[in-house]
Short mmCIF file of C-alpha atoms in Angstrom, two decimals:
data_model
loop_
_atom_site.label_atom_id
_atom_site.label_comp_id
_atom_site.label_asym_id
_atom_site.label_seq_id
_atom_site.Cartn_x
_atom_site.Cartn_y
_atom_site.Cartn_z
CA MET A 1 17.80 -24.80 -5.16
CA LYS A 2 18.37 -21.03 -5.88
CA SER A 3 17.14 -21.96 -9.57
CA ASN A 4 14.00 -23.21 -7.59
CA SER A 5 13.64 -19.77 -6.15
CA TYR A 6 13.89 -18.07 -9.39
CA LEU A 7 11.69 -19.94 -11.19
CA ILE A 8 8.89 -19.20 -7.98
CA PHE A 9 9.87 -15.74 -8.60
CA LEU A 10 9.22 -15.83 -12.13
CA ALA A 11 5.53 -17.55 -12.23
CA ILE A 12 4.90 -14.68 -9.54
CA ILE A 13 6.21 -11.98 -12.09
CA ALA A 14 3.96 -13.80 -14.99
CA ALA A 15 0.57 -14.33 -12.64
CA VAL A 16 1.24 -10.59 -11.68
CA LEU A 17 1.81 -9.02 -15.32
CA PHE A 18 -1.25 -11.14 -16.77
CA ILE A 19 -3.51 -9.76 -13.99
CA ASN A 20 -2.20 -6.48 -14.63
CA CYS A 21 -2.95 -6.96 -18.82
CA SER A 22 -6.13 -8.40 -18.07
CA ASN A 23 -7.72 -6.41 -15.34
CA SER A 24 -6.37 -2.33 -16.17
CA GLY A 25 -7.47 -0.26 -18.18
CA ARG A 26 -4.17 0.41 -19.60
CA LYS A 27 -3.35 -0.62 -23.44
CA GLU A 28 -0.58 -3.03 -22.16
CA THR A 29 -1.39 -6.14 -24.94
CA VAL A 30 -0.47 -9.56 -23.50
CA GLN A 31 2.57 -9.78 -26.18
CA ASP A 32 4.30 -6.71 -24.42
CA SER A 33 3.95 -8.64 -21.04
CA LYS A 34 5.45 -11.81 -22.21
CA GLU A 35 8.23 -10.03 -24.10
CA GLU A 36 8.79 -8.23 -20.86
CA LEU A 37 8.86 -11.45 -19.08
CA ARG A 38 11.24 -12.62 -21.60
CA LYS A 39 13.37 -10.34 -20.99
CA HIS A 40 13.23 -11.05 -17.51
CA LEU A 41 13.86 -14.54 -18.24
CA ALA A 42 16.96 -13.89 -20.09
CA GLU A 43 18.66 -11.90 -17.56
CA MET A 44 18.09 -14.57 -14.89
CA ASP A 45 19.75 -17.31 -17.24
CA ALA A 46 22.19 -14.83 -17.57
CA ARG A 47 23.04 -14.41 -13.82
CA MET A 48 23.05 -18.26 -13.17
CA LYS A 49 26.27 -18.20 -14.91
CA TRP A 50 27.66 -15.42 -12.62
CA PRO A 51 30.24 -16.56 -10.25
CA VAL A 52 28.78 -17.36 -6.75
CA VAL A 53 29.89 -15.04 -3.57
CA LYS A 54 29.43 -16.82 -0.08
CA ALA A 55 29.05 -13.94 2.63
CA LYS A 56 31.46 -16.53 5.15
CA ASP A 57 34.18 -15.55 2.71
CA LYS A 58 33.95 -11.89 3.64
CA PRO A 59 34.80 -9.12 5.58
CA ILE A 60 32.26 -9.59 8.95
CA ASP A 61 31.68 -5.40 8.68
CA SER A 62 30.69 -5.61 4.76
CA LEU A 63 27.69 -8.34 5.58
CA ASP A 64 25.21 -5.84 6.57
CA ILE A 65 23.61 -3.91 3.70
CA ARG A 66 21.54 -0.98 3.80
CA ILE A 67 18.79 -0.62 0.86
CA GLU A 68 19.48 2.65 -0.96
CA ASP A 69 16.55 2.50 -3.85
CA LEU A 70 13.19 1.75 -3.48
CA SER A 71 12.16 1.91 -6.83
CA ILE A 72 13.24 -2.32 -7.04
CA PRO A 73 10.12 -3.48 -8.64
CA VAL A 74 9.99 -6.53 -6.15
CA LEU A 75 9.87 -4.73 -3.28
CA ASP A 76 5.83 -4.42 -4.24
CA LEU A 77 5.85 -8.15 -4.40
CA GLU A 78 7.91 -8.61 -1.20
CA PHE A 79 5.82 -6.25 1.36
CA ASP A 80 2.18 -6.37 1.59
CA VAL A 81 2.19 -3.02 2.56
CA VAL A 82 1.43 0.31 0.55
CA LYS A 83 4.60 1.51 -1.33
CA ASP A 84 4.88 4.66 0.17
CA SER A 85 5.03 2.83 3.73
CA VAL A 86 8.69 0.89 2.36
CA PHE A 87 11.57 3.38 3.52
CA ILE A 88 15.25 3.52 3.30
CA LEU A 89 16.86 3.54 7.20
CA SER A 90 18.93 6.56 8.58
CA GLU A 91 22.46 5.79 9.39
CA ASP A 92 21.14 5.86 13.21
CA GLU A 93 18.33 3.05 12.05
CA PHE A 94 20.47 1.12 10.08
CA ASN A 95 23.10 1.09 13.01
CA ILE A 96 20.67 0.23 15.96
CA ALA A 97 19.04 -2.67 13.33
CA ARG A 98 22.29 -3.82 12.93
CA ASN A 99 23.20 -4.18 16.43
CA LEU A 100 20.70 -5.91 17.59
CA VAL A 101 20.88 -8.45 14.63
CA LYS A 102 24.48 -9.14 16.27
CA LYS A 103 23.51 -9.04 19.59
CA HIS A 104 20.43 -11.50 18.79
CA PHE A 105 23.14 -13.95 16.72
CA ALA A 106 25.12 -13.75 19.86
CA SER A 107 22.51 -15.69 22.03
CA ILE A 108 20.99 -18.19 20.23
CA ASP A 109 22.51 -21.38 19.14
CA THR A 110 23.90 -21.59 15.84
CA SER A 111 25.68 -24.44 13.52
CA VAL A 112 27.88 -24.87 10.62
CA GLY A 113 26.75 -28.42 9.96
CA THR A 114 25.07 -29.09 6.87
CA ASP A 115 23.97 -32.75 7.08
CA SER A 116 22.70 -32.98 10.68
CA ILE A 117 19.13 -33.28 11.25
CA ASP A 118 19.53 -31.78 14.69
CA ASP A 119 21.25 -28.90 13.26
CA SER A 120 18.79 -28.49 10.27
CA LYS A 121 16.64 -25.79 11.82
CA LYS A 122 19.52 -23.57 13.73
CA PRO A 123 20.80 -20.81 11.77
CA PHE A 124 24.60 -20.42 10.43
CA PRO A 125 26.16 -18.04 12.18
CA TYR A 126 26.03 -14.17 11.74
CA ASN A 127 29.08 -14.06 9.46
CA TYR A 128 27.45 -16.55 7.32
CA TYR A 129 24.76 -14.13 6.09
CA PHE A 130 24.72 -11.11 4.09
CA LYS A 131 22.04 -9.11 5.51
CA GLN A 132 20.05 -6.51 3.63
CA TYR A 133 18.01 -3.73 5.74
CA ILE A 134 14.84 -2.17 4.73
CA GLY A 135 12.44 0.19 6.89
CA TYR A 136 8.59 -0.51 6.63
CA LYS A 137 5.71 0.96 8.87
CA GLU A 138 2.50 -1.67 9.65
CA ASN A 139 -0.46 -0.34 9.04
CA ASP A 140 -0.81 1.15 12.35
CA GLY A 141 2.34 3.10 11.49
CA LYS A 142 4.83 1.07 13.87
CA ARG A 143 8.22 1.39 12.11
CA LEU A 144 9.96 -2.06 11.89
CA VAL A 145 13.11 -3.12 9.74
CA TYR A 146 13.11 -6.21 7.70
CA VAL A 147 16.28 -8.04 7.36
CA ASN A 148 16.54 -10.00 4.41
CA MET A 149 19.29 -13.15 4.95
CA PHE A 150 21.04 -15.29 2.47
CA THR A 151 24.36 -16.77 2.48
CA SER A 152 25.55 -16.32 -0.79
CA GLU A 153 24.74 -14.19 -3.94
CA GLN A 154 25.78 -14.63 -7.88
CA THR A 155 27.41 -11.29 -8.77
CA PRO A 156 29.20 -10.47 -11.98
CA ASN A 157 31.64 -8.29 -10.44
CA GLY A 158 32.46 -11.11 -7.75
CA TRP A 159 31.33 -9.28 -4.79
CA ALA A 160 27.68 -8.18 -3.42
CA ARG A 161 27.70 -4.62 -3.64
CA GLU A 162 24.90 -4.25 -6.01
CA LEU A 163 22.69 -5.55 -2.99
CA LYS A 164 22.12 -2.03 -2.21
CA ASP A 165 20.09 -1.34 -5.32
CA GLU A 166 18.80 -4.91 -5.50
CA TRP A 167 16.52 -7.24 -3.28
CA LEU A 168 16.62 -11.01 -3.57
CA MET A 169 13.70 -12.36 -2.92
CA VAL A 170 13.53 -16.29 -1.65
CA TYR A 171 10.44 -17.95 -0.48
CA ASP A 172 12.48 -21.73 0.38
CA GLY A 173 15.71 -22.85 0.97
CA GLY A 174 16.12 -23.67 4.28
CA LYS A 175 18.87 -22.59 6.68
CA TRP A 176 20.43 -20.48 3.72
CA PHE A 177 17.99 -17.84 3.60
CA GLY A 178 16.03 -16.39 6.26
CA HIS A 179 14.84 -13.23 7.48
CA MET A 180 14.50 -10.86 10.94
CA ILE A 181 11.83 -8.30 11.85
CA VAL A 182 13.71 -5.77 13.83
CA ASP A 183 11.71 -3.35 16.09
CA ILE A 184 13.81 -0.18 16.13
CA GLU A 185 11.67 1.89 18.48
CA LYS A 186 11.41 -0.93 21.12
CA LYS A 187 15.30 -1.89 20.21
CA GLU A 188 14.22 -5.60 20.10
CA VAL A 189 14.07 -8.49 17.65
CA LYS A 190 10.63 -9.55 17.03
CA SER A 191 11.22 -12.43 15.00
CA LEU A 192 13.60 -14.81 13.20
CA TYR A 193 12.34 -17.05 10.35
CA ILE A 194 14.86 -19.66 9.27
CA HIS A 195 13.37 -22.98 7.73
CA GLY A 196 10.84 -22.34 9.82
CA PRO A 197 10.29 -20.48 13.30
CA TYR A 198 13.42 -20.21 15.50
#
């Protein structure tokens, strides 16, 4: 499942590199783009051999991660907003968003079952997800928080500490992946997306 997500991600990177190479006035060649893509594929291949870390096996107070690096390349692909619209949350904003996410999970039906058709669209409980938090502004200037959620990650150190400076992009994967949109001004969760709207 995770490898399919990486293949989709790599296809997007390849398309972006091709478009940039074809349409921009820069002197970047197709060969340079192919070399860059080869390097990225090699990194992804190495990553697939790293140990898997599961959120449910970690302390609950370590699962919420505030993104602290806006130069992560995939952020431009993930957010359909101007790059300057993405921002690092202040400690207060992060705490507001985290508390709203906890409260929201406490108010909905969750399930740890993985095989039941009835449970297929119910998210796992709060402590089953790593959660990355980043702020972004909509076109009207409204400040929101995007919460990226996933149940496990592969990391060379056996821990998810790197996730402050790395964004995990997933377009598929059912209840093992999802995201929330939090309005920190109105102090409410706008949406939770897990394998379909929930």
